[in-house]
Amino acid sequence: MRVLAAMSGGVDSAVAAARARDAGHDVVGVHLALSAKPATMREGARGCCSVEDSHDARRCADVLGLPFYVWDMAARFSADVVEPFVAEYAAGRTPNPCLRCNEKIKFSAVLDRALALGFDAVVTGHYARLTDGVLRRAADAGKDQSYVLGVLTAEQLAHAVFPLGDSHKSEVRAEAARRGLVVAEKPDSHDICFIPSGDTRGFLDERLEQAPGELVDAASGAVLGRHTGVAGFTVGQRHGLGLDRPAPDGRPRYVLGIEPVSRQVRVGPAEELDVRSVAAGRPVWHAPWGTVDDVVVQVRAHGGLAPARVTVSEGSLTAELHEPLRGVAPGQAVVVYDDDRVLGSATITATA
Amino acid sequence: MTYLDHAATTPMLPVAVARYTEALGRVGNPSSLHTAGRRARKEVEEARETIAEAVGALPTEVVLATGGTEADNLALKGVFWARRAADPRRTGVVVSAVEHHAVLDAAEWLAEHEGATMHVLAVDAAGRVDPEELRALLAAHAGEIAVVSVMWANNEVGTVNDIRALADVAHSFDVPLHTDAVQAVGSLPVDFAASGADALSLTGHKLGGPVGVGALLLRRDASCVPLLHGGGQERDVRSGTLDVAGTVALAAAVRAAVDDAPRRTVELAALRDDLVARLVGEVPDATLNGVPLDAAPVGGGPARLPGNAHLSFPGCEGDSLLMLLDAHEIECSTGSACTAGVARPSHVLLAMGVDEAAARGSLRFSLGHSSTAADVDAAVAAIGPVVERARGALARS
């Protein structure tokens, strides 16, 4: 196959490209420039969008003997990932931009362009297993990224290659070193690539006209304090509420709900976070419509697993959880697993 | 491999390689007083005289430097500082909208850090500066301008400016004129004295010499504050141990390129005209950017760099075209390369009034001394299917 390797400048995508080449594919490396004004140097372990990362990707391609280009995806990334990210927070929801990037950029804009230019597939350094169109969890449970790939359709998966699914991260790093790739020891990127400072709240404040509102006790309706704007709060959040008085029983309080219109943030005790039912929209489903029982749902990128009974129809998905989950935030994805197999995904709209 | 990117860098001429490699084996700092030093000095000075003679300058006017970027920075900043020191009211810097970043960014730096006022001269649809536009600007800011910089020939679209006319206008307001001539020397008739310019940048690797050596031609009577301080080797305007081998090779390349120019210019223009005609034959809606191929001469020479073919291919992304052509072993450019290797719409095309989509769908093919009819044939054979495929890619995204 002619495959296009999306190379971030990190160790995973470099080894993925190398393995694709070793598998006999004709590989071309492409670094996606996602920021119109990239920083010159990477800041700490965060981000993958600096000129330094682009340089690292190029050096890996050089070492592997791959043709290499930079594709300017900044406008698409801004319109399809960053702007919706801000809008979702403004609406009181908690978006997952990595998932949207996979859905809208890597396996949409980039894949479409690659197919039109004569490539057969896009290869990435995601940790997930993909065989015969079936997406499964990675062998390395700590690195598994099937959650942020669950949104991909069968058509998208048909043109995806994930060469790292059977490997552990430590093996990938060792292999990078063996192959002479300078990124072998490069720290993992984490957090959100377009917020290299890690300050999501500050990022949102710069882009939204935030208005102050009240923090209210969910049970009594009593006003406990004020906040400077709803965007940035997440259901299940405990820290950064700015409440100087503890609850009467001395226990911590959590965000239970966010009301963007009234600008009220409802807070309460941990047990009020318990969710037994999840409603979600825009499902992508790889099994027959209907109900499946004894499956597992995952409601955030790390953790958040519960056995459930799931009913899917066109346009909606509901999950009745057999054990309660805490910190289930609208805007996040619910991904449904049968053992390690991804059955599908949808965007959480409501919980009960 | 079909190399059609000579405007980015062109292969070294065999005579330059020979002089370069010979000289690399000899020791000697031209500033040393012993025999080896004197021999090195002799080589540098002979090279300087050769360069001066080939481009119509005096040997003392040749300030050796590392290339176009350093020469441009020295001219902009050094002449600005000197003129402002002589007359504190002169804080204006005038540059054309289509300058290379070595000039544009130097002018911006002066505006940001030295209190300069940057004036940008508009260009016409072909990318040319009208001397009357400069006259109007200088008349409106009489006594305020320290330096004017307008390129001799544009690196992207190949448009040639009438430097003599521009220099006359600048001088009528007592303002010195610098010209970035890195694309012009060796391709067009360049005579520093006759041009009227006060400073002129040239570089080795665009004309068959090595990378890392070039010169600022600086009139004897022009004052210029140094950027680099140290031994004062070059007229106290530029410091740094002289690069004997580089200078010798530069001189050999300048001499050969200038001597060969009358023949090569005609040959290259014919190849280029054939390339443009046949590319448009394959892709009928492709358009040539810059001046028409049959435009009237400018300053006694061609109106367009003889090796330059710059075209827009509607409905395509330039970087898709470049990647597909690269896969066909045809090497060209989407315009000026950027730090991250990201193709942005060219500021030159935007200044010419080309819309952003068309600017993004542009390619520069630049021919040079090693180009052949077979190169033209290869590009013409590849372009049709490549454009079709790139159109499909843009339509789907």
PDB file of N, CA and C in Angstrom, chain A residues 28 33 35-36 38 51 54 58 69-72 74 76 112-113 115-119, chain B residues 317 319-320 322-324 326-327 339-344 360 389-390 392-393 396-397:
ATOM      1  N   VAL A  28       5.112   7.790   3.082  1.00  0.00           N
ATOM      2  CA  VAL A  28       5.488   9.199   3.018  1.00  0.00           C
ATOM      3  C   VAL A  28       5.125   9.825   4.363  1.00  0.00           C
ATOM      4  N   ALA A  33       0.875  20.823  10.484  1.00  0.00           N
ATOM      5  CA  ALA A  33       1.054  22.105  11.168  1.00  0.00           C
ATOM      6  C   ALA A  33      -0.334  22.565  11.590  1.00  0.00           C
ATOM      7  N   SER A  35      -0.955  24.923  14.095  1.00  0.00           N
ATOM      8  CA  SER A  35      -1.013  26.277  14.626  1.00  0.00           C
ATOM      9  C   SER A  35      -0.498  27.231  13.566  1.00  0.00           C
ATOM     10  N   ALA A  36      -1.250  28.318  13.333  1.00  0.00           N
ATOM     11  CA  ALA A  36      -0.825  29.284  12.315  1.00  0.00           C
ATOM     12  C   ALA A  36       0.449  30.003  12.743  1.00  0.00           C
ATOM     13  N   PRO A  38       3.253  28.834  15.055  1.00  0.00           N
ATOM     14  CA  PRO A  38       3.844  27.867  15.981  1.00  0.00           C
ATOM     15  C   PRO A  38       4.941  28.499  16.826  1.00  0.00           C
ATOM     16  N   VAL A  51       7.793  24.403  16.144  1.00  0.00           N
ATOM     17  CA  VAL A  51       8.749  24.206  15.058  1.00  0.00           C
ATOM     18  C   VAL A  51       9.743  23.106  15.444  1.00  0.00           C
ATOM     19  N   SER A  54       8.206  19.826  14.632  1.00  0.00           N
ATOM     20  CA  SER A  54       8.240  19.639  13.185  1.00  0.00           C
ATOM     21  C   SER A  54       9.640  19.191  12.747  1.00  0.00           C
ATOM     22  N   ARG A  58      10.851  15.658  11.001  1.00  0.00           N
ATOM     23  CA  ARG A  58      11.666  15.648   9.781  1.00  0.00           C
ATOM     24  C   ARG A  58      12.923  14.796   9.974  1.00  0.00           C
ATOM     25  N   TYR A  69       6.938  15.901   4.253  1.00  0.00           N
ATOM     26  CA  TYR A  69       6.353  17.207   3.949  1.00  0.00           C
ATOM     27  C   TYR A  69       5.611  17.717   5.175  1.00  0.00           C
ATOM     28  N   VAL A  70       5.396  19.012   5.187  1.00  0.00           N
ATOM     29  CA  VAL A  70       4.551  19.612   6.228  1.00  0.00           C
ATOM     30  C   VAL A  70       3.251  20.052   5.565  1.00  0.00           C
ATOM     31  N   TRP A  71       2.150  19.626   6.140  1.00  0.00           N
ATOM     32  CA  TRP A  71       0.843  20.065   5.623  1.00  0.00           C
ATOM     33  C   TRP A  71       0.259  21.093   6.575  1.00  0.00           C
ATOM     34  N   ASP A  72      -0.182  22.178   5.996  1.00  0.00           N
ATOM     35  CA  ASP A  72      -0.781  23.247   6.787  1.00  0.00           C
ATOM     36  C   ASP A  72      -2.249  22.908   7.034  1.00  0.00           C
ATOM     37  N   ALA A  74      -3.759  24.278   9.771  1.00  0.00           N
ATOM     38  CA  ALA A  74      -4.077  25.201  10.865  1.00  0.00           C
ATOM     39  C   ALA A  74      -5.511  25.724  10.777  1.00  0.00           C
ATOM     40  N   ARG A  76      -8.172  24.377   9.256  1.00  0.00           N
ATOM     41  CA  ARG A  76      -9.142  23.299   9.552  1.00  0.00           C
ATOM     42  C   ARG A  76      -9.130  22.962  11.030  1.00  0.00           C
ATOM     43  N   ASP A 112      -8.852  12.267   3.678  1.00  0.00           N
ATOM     44  CA  ASP A 112      -9.480  12.579   2.385  1.00  0.00           C
ATOM     45  C   ASP A 112      -8.432  13.083   1.390  1.00  0.00           C
ATOM     46  N   ARG A 113      -7.590  13.957   1.882  1.00  0.00           N
ATOM     47  CA  ARG A 113      -6.570  14.523   0.992  1.00  0.00           C
ATOM     48  C   ARG A 113      -5.599  13.432   0.555  1.00  0.00           C
ATOM     49  N   LEU A 115      -6.169  10.196   0.308  1.00  0.00           N
ATOM     50  CA  LEU A 115      -6.815   9.292  -0.661  1.00  0.00           C
ATOM     51  C   LEU A 115      -6.845   9.946  -2.040  1.00  0.00           C
ATOM     52  N   ALA A 116      -7.188  11.237  -2.050  1.00  0.00           N
ATOM     53  CA  ALA A 116      -7.258  11.925  -3.343  1.00  0.00           C
ATOM     54  C   ALA A 116      -5.888  12.025  -4.005  1.00  0.00           C
ATOM     55  N   LEU A 117      -4.845  12.089  -3.183  1.00  0.00           N
ATOM     56  CA  LEU A 117      -3.498  12.215  -3.741  1.00  0.00           C
ATOM     57  C   LEU A 117      -2.903  10.852  -4.100  1.00  0.00           C
ATOM     58  N   GLY A 118      -3.678   9.796  -3.908  1.00  0.00           N
ATOM     59  CA  GLY A 118      -3.215   8.489  -4.362  1.00  0.00           C
ATOM     60  C   GLY A 118      -2.737   7.562  -3.265  1.00  0.00           C
ATOM     61  N   PHE A 119      -2.918   7.942  -1.997  1.00  0.00           N
ATOM     62  CA  PHE A 119      -2.564   7.043  -0.903  1.00  0.00           C
ATOM     63  C   PHE A 119      -3.739   6.107  -0.598  1.00  0.00           C
TER      64      PHE A 119
ATOM     65  N   GLU B 317      -3.837  22.977  -4.396  1.00  0.00           N
ATOM     66  CA  GLU B 317      -2.964  23.460  -3.326  1.00  0.00           C
ATOM     67  C   GLU B 317      -1.524  23.317  -3.821  1.00  0.00           C
ATOM     68  N   ASP B 319       1.155  22.921  -2.191  1.00  0.00           N
ATOM     69  CA  ASP B 319       1.966  21.860  -1.562  1.00  0.00           C
ATOM     70  C   ASP B 319       1.561  20.468  -2.017  1.00  0.00           C
ATOM     71  N   SER B 320       0.302  20.283  -2.457  1.00  0.00           N
ATOM     72  CA  SER B 320      -0.058  19.003  -3.082  1.00  0.00           C
ATOM     73  C   SER B 320       0.692  18.844  -4.406  1.00  0.00           C
ATOM     74  N   LEU B 322       3.465  20.230  -5.282  1.00  0.00           N
ATOM     75  CA  LEU B 322       4.896  20.035  -5.040  1.00  0.00           C
ATOM     76  C   LEU B 322       5.186  18.580  -4.659  1.00  0.00           C
ATOM     77  N   MET B 323       4.338  18.027  -3.762  1.00  0.00           N
ATOM     78  CA  MET B 323       4.567  16.659  -3.311  1.00  0.00           C
ATOM     79  C   MET B 323       4.416  15.665  -4.465  1.00  0.00           C
ATOM     80  N   LEU B 324       3.402  15.866  -5.282  1.00  0.00           N
ATOM     81  CA  LEU B 324       3.171  14.947  -6.402  1.00  0.00           C
ATOM     82  C   LEU B 324       4.288  15.065  -7.440  1.00  0.00           C
ATOM     83  N   ASP B 326       7.319  16.031  -6.807  1.00  0.00           N
ATOM     84  CA  ASP B 326       8.508  15.455  -6.157  1.00  0.00           C
ATOM     85  C   ASP B 326       8.509  13.938  -6.336  1.00  0.00           C
ATOM     86  N   ALA B 327       7.322  13.335  -6.205  1.00  0.00           N
ATOM     87  CA  ALA B 327       7.218  11.882  -6.406  1.00  0.00           C
ATOM     88  C   ALA B 327       7.552  11.500  -7.842  1.00  0.00           C
ATOM     89  N   THR B 339      10.055  28.817   7.965  1.00  0.00           N
ATOM     90  CA  THR B 339      10.759  28.089   9.027  1.00  0.00           C
ATOM     91  C   THR B 339      10.266  26.670   9.241  1.00  0.00           C
ATOM     92  N   ALA B 340       8.965  26.526   9.438  1.00  0.00           N
ATOM     93  CA  ALA B 340       8.430  25.209   9.761  1.00  0.00           C
ATOM     94  C   ALA B 340       8.185  24.398   8.503  1.00  0.00           C
ATOM     95  N   GLY B 341       8.554  24.929   7.347  1.00  0.00           N
ATOM     96  CA  GLY B 341       8.271  24.220   6.110  1.00  0.00           C
ATOM     97  C   GLY B 341       6.800  24.306   5.747  1.00  0.00           C
ATOM     98  N   VAL B 342       6.079  25.212   6.385  1.00  0.00           N
ATOM     99  CA  VAL B 342       4.653  25.353   6.114  1.00  0.00           C
ATOM    100  C   VAL B 342       4.464  26.344   4.978  1.00  0.00           C
ATOM    101  N   ALA B 343       3.703  25.967   3.978  1.00  0.00           N
ATOM    102  CA  ALA B 343       3.441  26.862   2.862  1.00  0.00           C
ATOM    103  C   ALA B 343       2.333  27.830   3.241  1.00  0.00           C
ATOM    104  N   ARG B 344       2.675  29.095   3.312  1.00  0.00           N
ATOM    105  CA  ARG B 344       1.674  30.143   3.523  1.00  0.00           C
ATOM    106  C   ARG B 344       1.486  30.847   2.191  1.00  0.00           C
ATOM    107  N   ARG B 360      -2.209  30.265  -3.134  1.00  0.00           N
ATOM    108  CA  ARG B 360      -1.859  28.960  -2.563  1.00  0.00           C
ATOM    109  C   ARG B 360      -1.671  27.903  -3.651  1.00  0.00           C
ATOM    110  N   ARG B 389      -4.921  15.345 -10.145  1.00  0.00           N
ATOM    111  CA  ARG B 389      -4.964  14.681  -8.836  1.00  0.00           C
ATOM    112  C   ARG B 389      -5.034  15.721  -7.702  1.00  0.00           C
ATOM    113  N   ALA B 390      -4.259  16.783  -7.811  1.00  0.00           N
ATOM    114  CA  ALA B 390      -4.265  17.825  -6.770  1.00  0.00           C
ATOM    115  C   ALA B 390      -5.632  18.505  -6.707  1.00  0.00           C
ATOM    116  N   GLY B 392      -8.455  17.049  -7.322  1.00  0.00           N
ATOM    117  CA  GLY B 392      -9.310  16.103  -6.606  1.00  0.00           C
ATOM    118  C   GLY B 392      -9.121  16.224  -5.109  1.00  0.00           C
ATOM    119  N   ALA B 393      -7.868  16.424  -4.696  1.00  0.00           N
ATOM    120  CA  ALA B 393      -7.570  16.522  -3.262  1.00  0.00           C
ATOM    121  C   ALA B 393      -8.176  17.779  -2.661  1.00  0.00           C
ATOM    122  N   ARG B 396     -12.016  17.568  -2.332  1.00  0.00           N
ATOM    123  CA  ARG B 396     -12.515  16.701  -1.265  1.00  0.00           C
ATOM    124  C   ARG B 396     -12.299  17.261   0.120  1.00  0.00           C
ATOM    125  N   SER B 397     -11.420  18.259   0.249  1.00  0.00           N
ATOM    126  CA  SER B 397     -11.119  18.734   1.606  1.00  0.00           C
ATOM    127  C   SER B 397     -11.933  19.975   1.940  1.00  0.00           C
TER     128      SER B 397
END
